[in-house]
GROMACS .gro file of C-alpha atoms in nm:
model
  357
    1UNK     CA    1 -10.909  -8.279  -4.216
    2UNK     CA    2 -11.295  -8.338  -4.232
    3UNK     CA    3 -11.558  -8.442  -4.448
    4UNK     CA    4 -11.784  -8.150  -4.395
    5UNK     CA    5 -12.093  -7.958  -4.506
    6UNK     CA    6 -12.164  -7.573  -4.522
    7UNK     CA    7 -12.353  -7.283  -4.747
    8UNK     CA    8 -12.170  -6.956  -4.848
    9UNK     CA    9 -11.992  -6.749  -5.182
   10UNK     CA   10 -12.102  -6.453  -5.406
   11UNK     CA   11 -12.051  -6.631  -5.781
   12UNK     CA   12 -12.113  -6.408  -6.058
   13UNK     CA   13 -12.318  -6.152  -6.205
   14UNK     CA   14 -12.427  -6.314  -6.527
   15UNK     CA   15 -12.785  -6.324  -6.618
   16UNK     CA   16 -12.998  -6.507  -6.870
   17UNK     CA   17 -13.120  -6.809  -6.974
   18UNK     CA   18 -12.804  -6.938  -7.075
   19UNK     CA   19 -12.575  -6.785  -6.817
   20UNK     CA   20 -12.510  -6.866  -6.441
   21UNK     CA   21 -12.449  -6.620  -6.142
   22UNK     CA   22 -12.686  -6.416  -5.901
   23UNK     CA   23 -13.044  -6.357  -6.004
   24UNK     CA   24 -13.381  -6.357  -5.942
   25UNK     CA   25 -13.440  -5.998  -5.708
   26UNK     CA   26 -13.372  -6.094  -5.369
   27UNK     CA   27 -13.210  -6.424  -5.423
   28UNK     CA   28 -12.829  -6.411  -5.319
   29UNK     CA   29 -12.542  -6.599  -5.404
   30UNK     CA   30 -12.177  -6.494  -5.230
   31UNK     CA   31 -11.880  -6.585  -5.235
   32UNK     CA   32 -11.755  -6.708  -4.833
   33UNK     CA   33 -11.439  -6.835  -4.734
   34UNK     CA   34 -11.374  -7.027  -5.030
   35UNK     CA   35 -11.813  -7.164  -5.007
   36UNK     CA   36 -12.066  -7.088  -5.226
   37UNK     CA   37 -12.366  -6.919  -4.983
   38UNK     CA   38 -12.713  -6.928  -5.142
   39UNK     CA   39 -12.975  -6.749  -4.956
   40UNK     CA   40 -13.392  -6.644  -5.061
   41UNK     CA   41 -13.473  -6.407  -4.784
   42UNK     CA   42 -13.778  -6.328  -5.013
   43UNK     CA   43 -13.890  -6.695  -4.984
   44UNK     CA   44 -13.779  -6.720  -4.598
   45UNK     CA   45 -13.537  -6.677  -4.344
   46UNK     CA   46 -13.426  -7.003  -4.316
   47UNK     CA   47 -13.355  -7.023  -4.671
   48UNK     CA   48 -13.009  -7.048  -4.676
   49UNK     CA   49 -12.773  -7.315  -4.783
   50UNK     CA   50 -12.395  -7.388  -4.871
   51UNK     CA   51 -12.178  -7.545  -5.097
   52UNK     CA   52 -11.808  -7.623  -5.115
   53UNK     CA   53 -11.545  -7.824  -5.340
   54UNK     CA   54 -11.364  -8.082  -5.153
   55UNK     CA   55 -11.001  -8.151  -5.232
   56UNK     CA   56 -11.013  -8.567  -5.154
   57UNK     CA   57 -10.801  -8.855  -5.245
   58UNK     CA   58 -10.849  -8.982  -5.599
   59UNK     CA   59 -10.947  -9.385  -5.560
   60UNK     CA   60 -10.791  -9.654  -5.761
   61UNK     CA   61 -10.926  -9.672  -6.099
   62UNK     CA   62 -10.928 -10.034  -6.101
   63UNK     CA   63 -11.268 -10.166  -6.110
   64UNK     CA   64 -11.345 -10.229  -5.731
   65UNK     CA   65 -11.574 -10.037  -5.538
   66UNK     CA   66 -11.434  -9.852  -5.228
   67UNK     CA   67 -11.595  -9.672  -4.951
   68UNK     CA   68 -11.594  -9.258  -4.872
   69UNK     CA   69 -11.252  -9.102  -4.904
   70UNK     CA   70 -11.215  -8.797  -4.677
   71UNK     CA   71 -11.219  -8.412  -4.730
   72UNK     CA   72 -10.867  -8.266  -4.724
   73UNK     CA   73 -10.967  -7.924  -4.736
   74UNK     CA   74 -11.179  -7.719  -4.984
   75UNK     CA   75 -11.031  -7.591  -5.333
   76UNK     CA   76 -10.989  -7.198  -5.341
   77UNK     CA   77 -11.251  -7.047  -5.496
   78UNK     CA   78 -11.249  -6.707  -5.698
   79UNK     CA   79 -11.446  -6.402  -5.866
   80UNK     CA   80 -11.398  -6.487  -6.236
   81UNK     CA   81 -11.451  -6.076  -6.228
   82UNK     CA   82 -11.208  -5.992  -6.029
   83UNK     CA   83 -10.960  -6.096  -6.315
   84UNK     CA   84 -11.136  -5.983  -6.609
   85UNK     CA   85 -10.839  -5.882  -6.803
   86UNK     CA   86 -10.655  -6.202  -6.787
   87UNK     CA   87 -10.930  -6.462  -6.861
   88UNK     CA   88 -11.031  -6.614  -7.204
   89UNK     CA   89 -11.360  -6.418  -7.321
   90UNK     CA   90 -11.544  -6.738  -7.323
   91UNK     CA   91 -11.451  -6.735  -6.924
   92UNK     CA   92 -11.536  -6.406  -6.883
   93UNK     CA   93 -11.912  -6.419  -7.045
   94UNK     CA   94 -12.014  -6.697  -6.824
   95UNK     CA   95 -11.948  -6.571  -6.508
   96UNK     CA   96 -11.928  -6.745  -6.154
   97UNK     CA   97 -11.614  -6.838  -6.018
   98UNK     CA   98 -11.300  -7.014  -6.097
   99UNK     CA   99 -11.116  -7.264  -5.873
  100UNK     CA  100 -10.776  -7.502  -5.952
  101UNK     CA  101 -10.753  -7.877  -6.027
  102UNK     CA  102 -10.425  -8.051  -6.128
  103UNK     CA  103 -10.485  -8.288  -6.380
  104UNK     CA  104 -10.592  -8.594  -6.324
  105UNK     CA  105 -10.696  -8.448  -5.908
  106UNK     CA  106 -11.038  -8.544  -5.766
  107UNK     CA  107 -11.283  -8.433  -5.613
  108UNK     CA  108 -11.650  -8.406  -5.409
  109UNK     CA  109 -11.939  -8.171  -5.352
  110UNK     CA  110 -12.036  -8.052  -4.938
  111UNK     CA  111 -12.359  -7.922  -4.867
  112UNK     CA  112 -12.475  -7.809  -4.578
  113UNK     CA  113 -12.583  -7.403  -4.380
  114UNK     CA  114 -12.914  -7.576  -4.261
  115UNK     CA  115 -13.193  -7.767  -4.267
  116UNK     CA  116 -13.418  -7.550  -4.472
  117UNK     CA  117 -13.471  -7.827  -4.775
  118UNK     CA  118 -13.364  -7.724  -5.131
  119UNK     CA  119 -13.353  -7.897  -5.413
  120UNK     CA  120 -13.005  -7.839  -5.605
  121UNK     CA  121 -12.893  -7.960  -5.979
  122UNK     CA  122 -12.511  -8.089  -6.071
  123UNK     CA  123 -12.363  -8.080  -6.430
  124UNK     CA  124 -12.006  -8.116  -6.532
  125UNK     CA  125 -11.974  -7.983  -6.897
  126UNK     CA  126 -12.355  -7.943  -6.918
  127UNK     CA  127 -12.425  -8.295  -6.866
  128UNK     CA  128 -12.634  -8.388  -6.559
  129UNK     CA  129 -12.421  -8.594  -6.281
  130UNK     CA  130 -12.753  -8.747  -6.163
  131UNK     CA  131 -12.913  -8.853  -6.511
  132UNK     CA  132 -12.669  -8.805  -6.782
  133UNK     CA  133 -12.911  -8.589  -6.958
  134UNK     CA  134 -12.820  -8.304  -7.122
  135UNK     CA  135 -12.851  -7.944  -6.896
  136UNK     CA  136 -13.205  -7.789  -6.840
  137UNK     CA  137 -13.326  -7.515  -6.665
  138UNK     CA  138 -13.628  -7.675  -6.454
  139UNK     CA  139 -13.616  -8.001  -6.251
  140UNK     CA  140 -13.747  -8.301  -6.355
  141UNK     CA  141 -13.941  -8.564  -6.121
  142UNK     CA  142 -13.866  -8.879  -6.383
  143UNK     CA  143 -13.558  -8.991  -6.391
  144UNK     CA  144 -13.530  -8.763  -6.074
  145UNK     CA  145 -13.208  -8.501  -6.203
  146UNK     CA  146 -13.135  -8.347  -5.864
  147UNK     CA  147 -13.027  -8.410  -5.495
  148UNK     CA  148 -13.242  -8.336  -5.203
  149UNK     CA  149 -13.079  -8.090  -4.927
  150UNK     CA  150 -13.047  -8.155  -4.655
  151UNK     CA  151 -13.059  -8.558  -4.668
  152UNK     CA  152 -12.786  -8.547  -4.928
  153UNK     CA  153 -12.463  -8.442  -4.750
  154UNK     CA  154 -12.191  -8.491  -5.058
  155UNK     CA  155 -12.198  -8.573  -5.414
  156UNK     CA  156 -11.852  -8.770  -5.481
  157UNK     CA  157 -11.955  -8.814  -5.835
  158UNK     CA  158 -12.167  -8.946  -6.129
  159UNK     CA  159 -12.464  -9.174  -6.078
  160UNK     CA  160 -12.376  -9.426  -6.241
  161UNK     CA  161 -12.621  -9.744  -6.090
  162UNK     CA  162 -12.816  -9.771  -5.758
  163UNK     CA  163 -12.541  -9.720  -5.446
  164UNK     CA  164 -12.278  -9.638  -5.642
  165UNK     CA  165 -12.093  -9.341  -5.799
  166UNK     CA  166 -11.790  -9.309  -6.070
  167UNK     CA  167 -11.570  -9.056  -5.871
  168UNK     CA  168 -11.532  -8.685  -6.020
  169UNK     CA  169 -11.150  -8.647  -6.193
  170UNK     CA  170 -11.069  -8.362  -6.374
  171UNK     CA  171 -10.904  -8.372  -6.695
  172UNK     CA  172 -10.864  -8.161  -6.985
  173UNK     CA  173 -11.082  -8.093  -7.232
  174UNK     CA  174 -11.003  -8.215  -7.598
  175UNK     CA  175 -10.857  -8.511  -7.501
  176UNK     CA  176 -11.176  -8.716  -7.526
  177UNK     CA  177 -11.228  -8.819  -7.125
  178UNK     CA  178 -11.465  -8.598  -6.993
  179UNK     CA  179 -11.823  -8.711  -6.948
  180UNK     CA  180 -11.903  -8.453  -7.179
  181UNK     CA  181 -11.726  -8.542  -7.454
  182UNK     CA  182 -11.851  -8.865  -7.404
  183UNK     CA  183 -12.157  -8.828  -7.438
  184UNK     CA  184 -12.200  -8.491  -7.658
  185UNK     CA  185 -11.840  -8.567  -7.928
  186UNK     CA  186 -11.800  -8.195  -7.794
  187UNK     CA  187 -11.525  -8.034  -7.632
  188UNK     CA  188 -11.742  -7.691  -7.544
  189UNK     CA  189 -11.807  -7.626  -7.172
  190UNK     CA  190 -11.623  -7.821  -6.911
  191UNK     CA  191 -11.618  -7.712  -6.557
  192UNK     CA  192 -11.922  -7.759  -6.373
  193UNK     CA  193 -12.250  -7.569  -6.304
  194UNK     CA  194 -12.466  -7.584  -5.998
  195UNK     CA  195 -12.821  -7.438  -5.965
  196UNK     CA  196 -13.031  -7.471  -5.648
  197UNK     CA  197 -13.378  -7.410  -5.606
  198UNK     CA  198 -13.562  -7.309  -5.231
  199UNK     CA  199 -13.884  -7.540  -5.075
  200UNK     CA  200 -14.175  -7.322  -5.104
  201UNK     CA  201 -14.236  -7.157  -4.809
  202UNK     CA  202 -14.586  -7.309  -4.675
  203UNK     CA  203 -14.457  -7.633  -4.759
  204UNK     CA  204 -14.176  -7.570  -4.554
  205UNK     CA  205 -14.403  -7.416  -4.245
  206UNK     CA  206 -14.607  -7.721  -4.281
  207UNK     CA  207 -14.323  -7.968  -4.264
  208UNK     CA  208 -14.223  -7.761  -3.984
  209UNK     CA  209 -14.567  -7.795  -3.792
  210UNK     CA  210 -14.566  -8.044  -3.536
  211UNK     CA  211 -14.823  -8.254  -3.669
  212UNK     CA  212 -14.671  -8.288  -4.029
  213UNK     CA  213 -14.381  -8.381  -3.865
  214UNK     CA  214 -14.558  -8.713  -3.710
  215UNK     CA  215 -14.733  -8.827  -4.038
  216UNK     CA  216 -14.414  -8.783  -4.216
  217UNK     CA  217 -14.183  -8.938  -3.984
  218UNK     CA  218 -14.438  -9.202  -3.971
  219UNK     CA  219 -14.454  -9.291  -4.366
  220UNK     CA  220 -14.196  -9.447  -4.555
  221UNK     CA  221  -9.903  -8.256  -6.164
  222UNK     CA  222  -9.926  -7.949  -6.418
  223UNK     CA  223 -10.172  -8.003  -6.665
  224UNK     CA  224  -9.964  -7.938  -7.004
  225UNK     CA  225 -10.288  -7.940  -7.211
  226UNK     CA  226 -10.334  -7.636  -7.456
  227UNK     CA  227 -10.705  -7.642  -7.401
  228UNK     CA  228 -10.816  -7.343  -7.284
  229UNK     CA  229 -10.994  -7.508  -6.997
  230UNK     CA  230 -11.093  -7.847  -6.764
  231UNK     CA  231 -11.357  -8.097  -6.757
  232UNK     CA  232 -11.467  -8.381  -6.487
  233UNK     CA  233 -11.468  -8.735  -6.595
  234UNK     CA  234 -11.552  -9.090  -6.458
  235UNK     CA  235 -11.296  -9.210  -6.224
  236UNK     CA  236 -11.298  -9.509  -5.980
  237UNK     CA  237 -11.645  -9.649  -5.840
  238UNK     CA  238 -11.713  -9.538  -5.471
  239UNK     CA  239 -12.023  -9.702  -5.269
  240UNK     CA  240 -12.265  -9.364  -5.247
  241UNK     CA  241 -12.651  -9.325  -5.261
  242UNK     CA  242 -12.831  -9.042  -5.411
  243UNK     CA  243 -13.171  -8.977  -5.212
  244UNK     CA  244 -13.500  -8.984  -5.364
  245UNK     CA  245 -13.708  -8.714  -5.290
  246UNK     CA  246 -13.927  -8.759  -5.032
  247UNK     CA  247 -14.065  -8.400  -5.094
  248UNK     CA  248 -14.241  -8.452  -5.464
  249UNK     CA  249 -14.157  -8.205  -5.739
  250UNK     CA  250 -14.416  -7.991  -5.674
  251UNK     CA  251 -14.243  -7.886  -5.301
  252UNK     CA  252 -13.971  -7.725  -5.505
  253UNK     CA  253 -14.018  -7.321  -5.606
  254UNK     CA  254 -13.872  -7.292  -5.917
  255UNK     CA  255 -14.008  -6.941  -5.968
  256UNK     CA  256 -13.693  -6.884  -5.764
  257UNK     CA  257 -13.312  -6.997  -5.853
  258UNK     CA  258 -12.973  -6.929  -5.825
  259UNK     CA  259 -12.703  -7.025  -6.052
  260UNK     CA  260 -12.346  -7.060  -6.097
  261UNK     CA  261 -12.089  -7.163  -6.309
  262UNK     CA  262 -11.755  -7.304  -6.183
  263UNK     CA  263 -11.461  -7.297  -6.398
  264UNK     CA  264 -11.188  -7.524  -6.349
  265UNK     CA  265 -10.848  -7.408  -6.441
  266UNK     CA  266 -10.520  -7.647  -6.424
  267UNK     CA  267 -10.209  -7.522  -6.241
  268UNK     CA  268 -10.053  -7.279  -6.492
  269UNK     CA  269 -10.380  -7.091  -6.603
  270UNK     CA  270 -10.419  -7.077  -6.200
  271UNK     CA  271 -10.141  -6.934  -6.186
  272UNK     CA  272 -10.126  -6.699  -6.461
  273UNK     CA  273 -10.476  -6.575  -6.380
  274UNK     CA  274 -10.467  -6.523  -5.968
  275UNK     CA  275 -10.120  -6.514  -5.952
  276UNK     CA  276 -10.160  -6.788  -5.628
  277UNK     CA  277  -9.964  -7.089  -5.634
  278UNK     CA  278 -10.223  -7.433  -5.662
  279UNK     CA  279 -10.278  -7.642  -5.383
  280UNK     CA  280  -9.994  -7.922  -5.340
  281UNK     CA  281 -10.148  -8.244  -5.478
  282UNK     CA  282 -10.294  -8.476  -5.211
  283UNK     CA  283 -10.147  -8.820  -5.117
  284UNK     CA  284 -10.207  -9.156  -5.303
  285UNK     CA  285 -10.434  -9.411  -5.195
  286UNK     CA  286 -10.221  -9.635  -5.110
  287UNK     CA  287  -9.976  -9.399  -4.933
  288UNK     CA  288 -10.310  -9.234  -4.734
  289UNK     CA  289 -10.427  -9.648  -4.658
  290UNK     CA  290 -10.071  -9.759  -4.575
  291UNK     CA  291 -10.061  -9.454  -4.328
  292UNK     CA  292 -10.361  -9.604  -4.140
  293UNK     CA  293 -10.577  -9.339  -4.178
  294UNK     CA  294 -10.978  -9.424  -4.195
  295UNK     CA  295 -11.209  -9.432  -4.486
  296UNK     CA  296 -11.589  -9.357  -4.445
  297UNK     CA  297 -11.913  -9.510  -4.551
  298UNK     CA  298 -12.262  -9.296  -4.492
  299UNK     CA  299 -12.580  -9.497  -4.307
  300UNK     CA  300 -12.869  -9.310  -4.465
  301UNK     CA  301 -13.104  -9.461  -4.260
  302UNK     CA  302 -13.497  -9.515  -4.434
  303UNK     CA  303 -13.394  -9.278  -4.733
  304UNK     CA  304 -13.438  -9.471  -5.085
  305UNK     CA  305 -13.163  -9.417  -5.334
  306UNK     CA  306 -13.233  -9.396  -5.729
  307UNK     CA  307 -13.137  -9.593  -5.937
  308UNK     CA  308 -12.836  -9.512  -6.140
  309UNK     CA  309 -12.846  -9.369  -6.507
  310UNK     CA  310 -12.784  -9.622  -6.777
  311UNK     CA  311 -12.606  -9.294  -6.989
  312UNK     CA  312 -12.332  -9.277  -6.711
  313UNK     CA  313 -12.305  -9.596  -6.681
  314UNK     CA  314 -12.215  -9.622  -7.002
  315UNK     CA  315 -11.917  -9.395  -7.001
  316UNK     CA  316 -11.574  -9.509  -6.994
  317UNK     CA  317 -11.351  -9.500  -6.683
  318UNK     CA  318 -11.065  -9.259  -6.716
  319UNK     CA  319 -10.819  -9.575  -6.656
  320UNK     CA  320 -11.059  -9.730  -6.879
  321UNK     CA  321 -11.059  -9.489  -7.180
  322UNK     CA  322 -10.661  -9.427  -7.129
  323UNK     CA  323 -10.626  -9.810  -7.163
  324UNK     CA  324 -10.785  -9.808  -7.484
  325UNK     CA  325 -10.600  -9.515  -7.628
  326UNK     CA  326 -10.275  -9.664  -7.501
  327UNK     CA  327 -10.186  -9.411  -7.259
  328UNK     CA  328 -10.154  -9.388  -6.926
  329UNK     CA  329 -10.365  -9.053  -6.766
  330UNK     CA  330 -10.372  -9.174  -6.422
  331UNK     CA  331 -10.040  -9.128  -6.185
  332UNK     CA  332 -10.055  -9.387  -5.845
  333UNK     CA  333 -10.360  -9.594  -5.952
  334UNK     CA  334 -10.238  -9.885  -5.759
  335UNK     CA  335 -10.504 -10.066  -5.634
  336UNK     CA  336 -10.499 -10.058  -5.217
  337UNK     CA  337 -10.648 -10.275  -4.883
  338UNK     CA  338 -10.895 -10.077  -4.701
  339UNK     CA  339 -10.915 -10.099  -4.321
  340UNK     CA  340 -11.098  -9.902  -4.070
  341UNK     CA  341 -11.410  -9.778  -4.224
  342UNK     CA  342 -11.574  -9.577  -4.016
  343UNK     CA  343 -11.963  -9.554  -4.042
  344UNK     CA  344 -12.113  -9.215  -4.006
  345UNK     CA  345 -12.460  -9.056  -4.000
  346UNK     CA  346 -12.639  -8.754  -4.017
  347UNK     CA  347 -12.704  -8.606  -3.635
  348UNK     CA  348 -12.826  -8.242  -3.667
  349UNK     CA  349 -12.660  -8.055  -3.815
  350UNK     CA  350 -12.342  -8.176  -3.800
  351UNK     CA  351 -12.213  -8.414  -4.130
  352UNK     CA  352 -11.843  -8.511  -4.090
  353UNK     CA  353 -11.591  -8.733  -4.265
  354UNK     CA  354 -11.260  -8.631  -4.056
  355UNK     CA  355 -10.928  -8.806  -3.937
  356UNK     CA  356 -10.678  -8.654  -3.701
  357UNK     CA  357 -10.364  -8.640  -3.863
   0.00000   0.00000   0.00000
């Protein structure tokens, strides 16, 4: 089981403003053993990156901050087109691909395929995991509203203040815990949307050159819910940096970009749609600590972090919220000890969190 990065997946054939999937002429998005692939072969070769959905312990929701949980495998991931017929129309108009979360499951975002830089955009229900600003179709330099491939490795969740992150936990929508309902009083999109956007490619031939490369280096359960689908919310704070960009906006080409929008279904939609049984649901916390099994912390080396956005920091804890409503969302959120951190780092192109069973 690994903390790991990669590029692959064909996600849709949606077009438009509004609507994720492949576009842009050459620009390719496929669908790869369970990865998103994203390639520009018009832009360059190298061009290429990868993105999957790691299945990962959920952390306590208790108010203390813990370190990197690890990968236990990615979530399937599927052609919303390949099961037309059996999908809400809503589903069906947007496009991209589907993938299964039991209620209340977390999760993190692996990137990796290479080290040809991109700059790549998260939302969950519209809503930006970087800034808490509402989706838009360009990047913006400030507040910075994207990560920075490949010196980001994962995205665990939202930015919520500098080093640290409120892990991803899905839940369903209409019940008022989502980070979208939250902040919007709506209940409309859920699931999460991913856009990624190439270096140009001189910029990228001069990083490449050898003497760029000097000044540079020298600088600085079921879910029972009748809602017809599944957001991301706030869960437990986890010590995580996002990267500024050490690019500038203007190394970004935004002429070209490649979309997709991930639907998250619970167990029985999963089901009822694909016909495949879920995954199982992964251990507790405390049954993954008390097994003696390390957690992981990231050593970033020079990169800066930004700071966190005041909007998501804002937002109420799933625990949090659940307290308030007098109910009780979160199954196993007993707090746990945590021994044997491991400190990792980025060597190649190689970016691991793993444990041998």
């Amino acid at each position: 089981m690994m903390r790991s990065s990669a590029w692959c997946a064909r996600c849709g054939t949606a077009t438009g403003n509004d609507q994720p999937g492949m576009e842009d002429g050459d620009a390719m998005i496929t669908l790869e053993n369970n990865r998103l692939a994203i390639r520009y072969p018009d832009v360059h070769p190298d061009a290429r990156c990868t993105i999957d959905f790691q299945r990962t312990l959920r952390i306590p929701d208790d108010g203390t901050d813990y370190p990197l949980p690890p990968g236990l495998g990615r979530f399937p991931l599927r052609h919303l087109d390949d099961y037309a017929a059996r999908l809400p129309q809503a589903w069906h108009r947007r496009g991209g691909v589907i993938t299964p979360m039991h209620q209340a499951e977390a999760m993190w975002i692996s990137f990796g395929g290479s080290d040809y830089p991109f700059a790549v955009k998260i939302a969950t229900g519209k809503i930006c995991a970087v800034t808490g600003d509402d989706w838009v179709n360009h990047l913006n330099g400030d507040p910075q509203d994207y990560l920075v491939l490949p010196e980001q490795p994962w995205l665990d969740g939202y930015c919520v203040e500098k080093g640290f992150i409120r892990q991803f936990v899905a839940m369903p929508l209409g019940e008022g815990y989502t980070a979208e309902e939250q902040l919007t009083g709506e209940a409309e999109h859920g699931g999460l949307q991913v856009v990624a956007y190439p270096m140009k490619r001189k910029r990228y031939e001069r990083l490449m050159s050898p003497r760029f490369a000097m000044d540079f280096e020298a600088g600085p359960d079921v879910c029972s819910s009748p809602a017809p689908d599944m957001g991301l919310a706030p869960g437990g704070r986890m010590r995580q940096e996002i990267y500024d960009d050490p690019y500038g906006l203007d190394a970004w080409d935004q002429r070209h970009a490649s979309r997709c929008f991930v639907s998250i279904a619970n167990s029985t939609q999963w089901m009822a749609v694909t016909g495949e049984r879920p995954p199982t649901l992964p251990p507790s916390a405390k049954e993954y600590s008390e097994a003696g099994l390390p957690w992981f912390e990231w050593y970033g080396g020079d990169a800066k972090a930004v700071a966190g956005a005041k909007k998501l920091a804002s937002l109420a804890s799933v625990a949090e919220l659940g307290k308030a409503k007098g109910q009780d969302p979160l199954p196993e959120n007993e707090s746990t000890r945590v021994t044997g951190v491991r400190t990792i780092r980025r060597s190649g192109d190689t970016r691991v969190r793993e444990f041998e069973p």
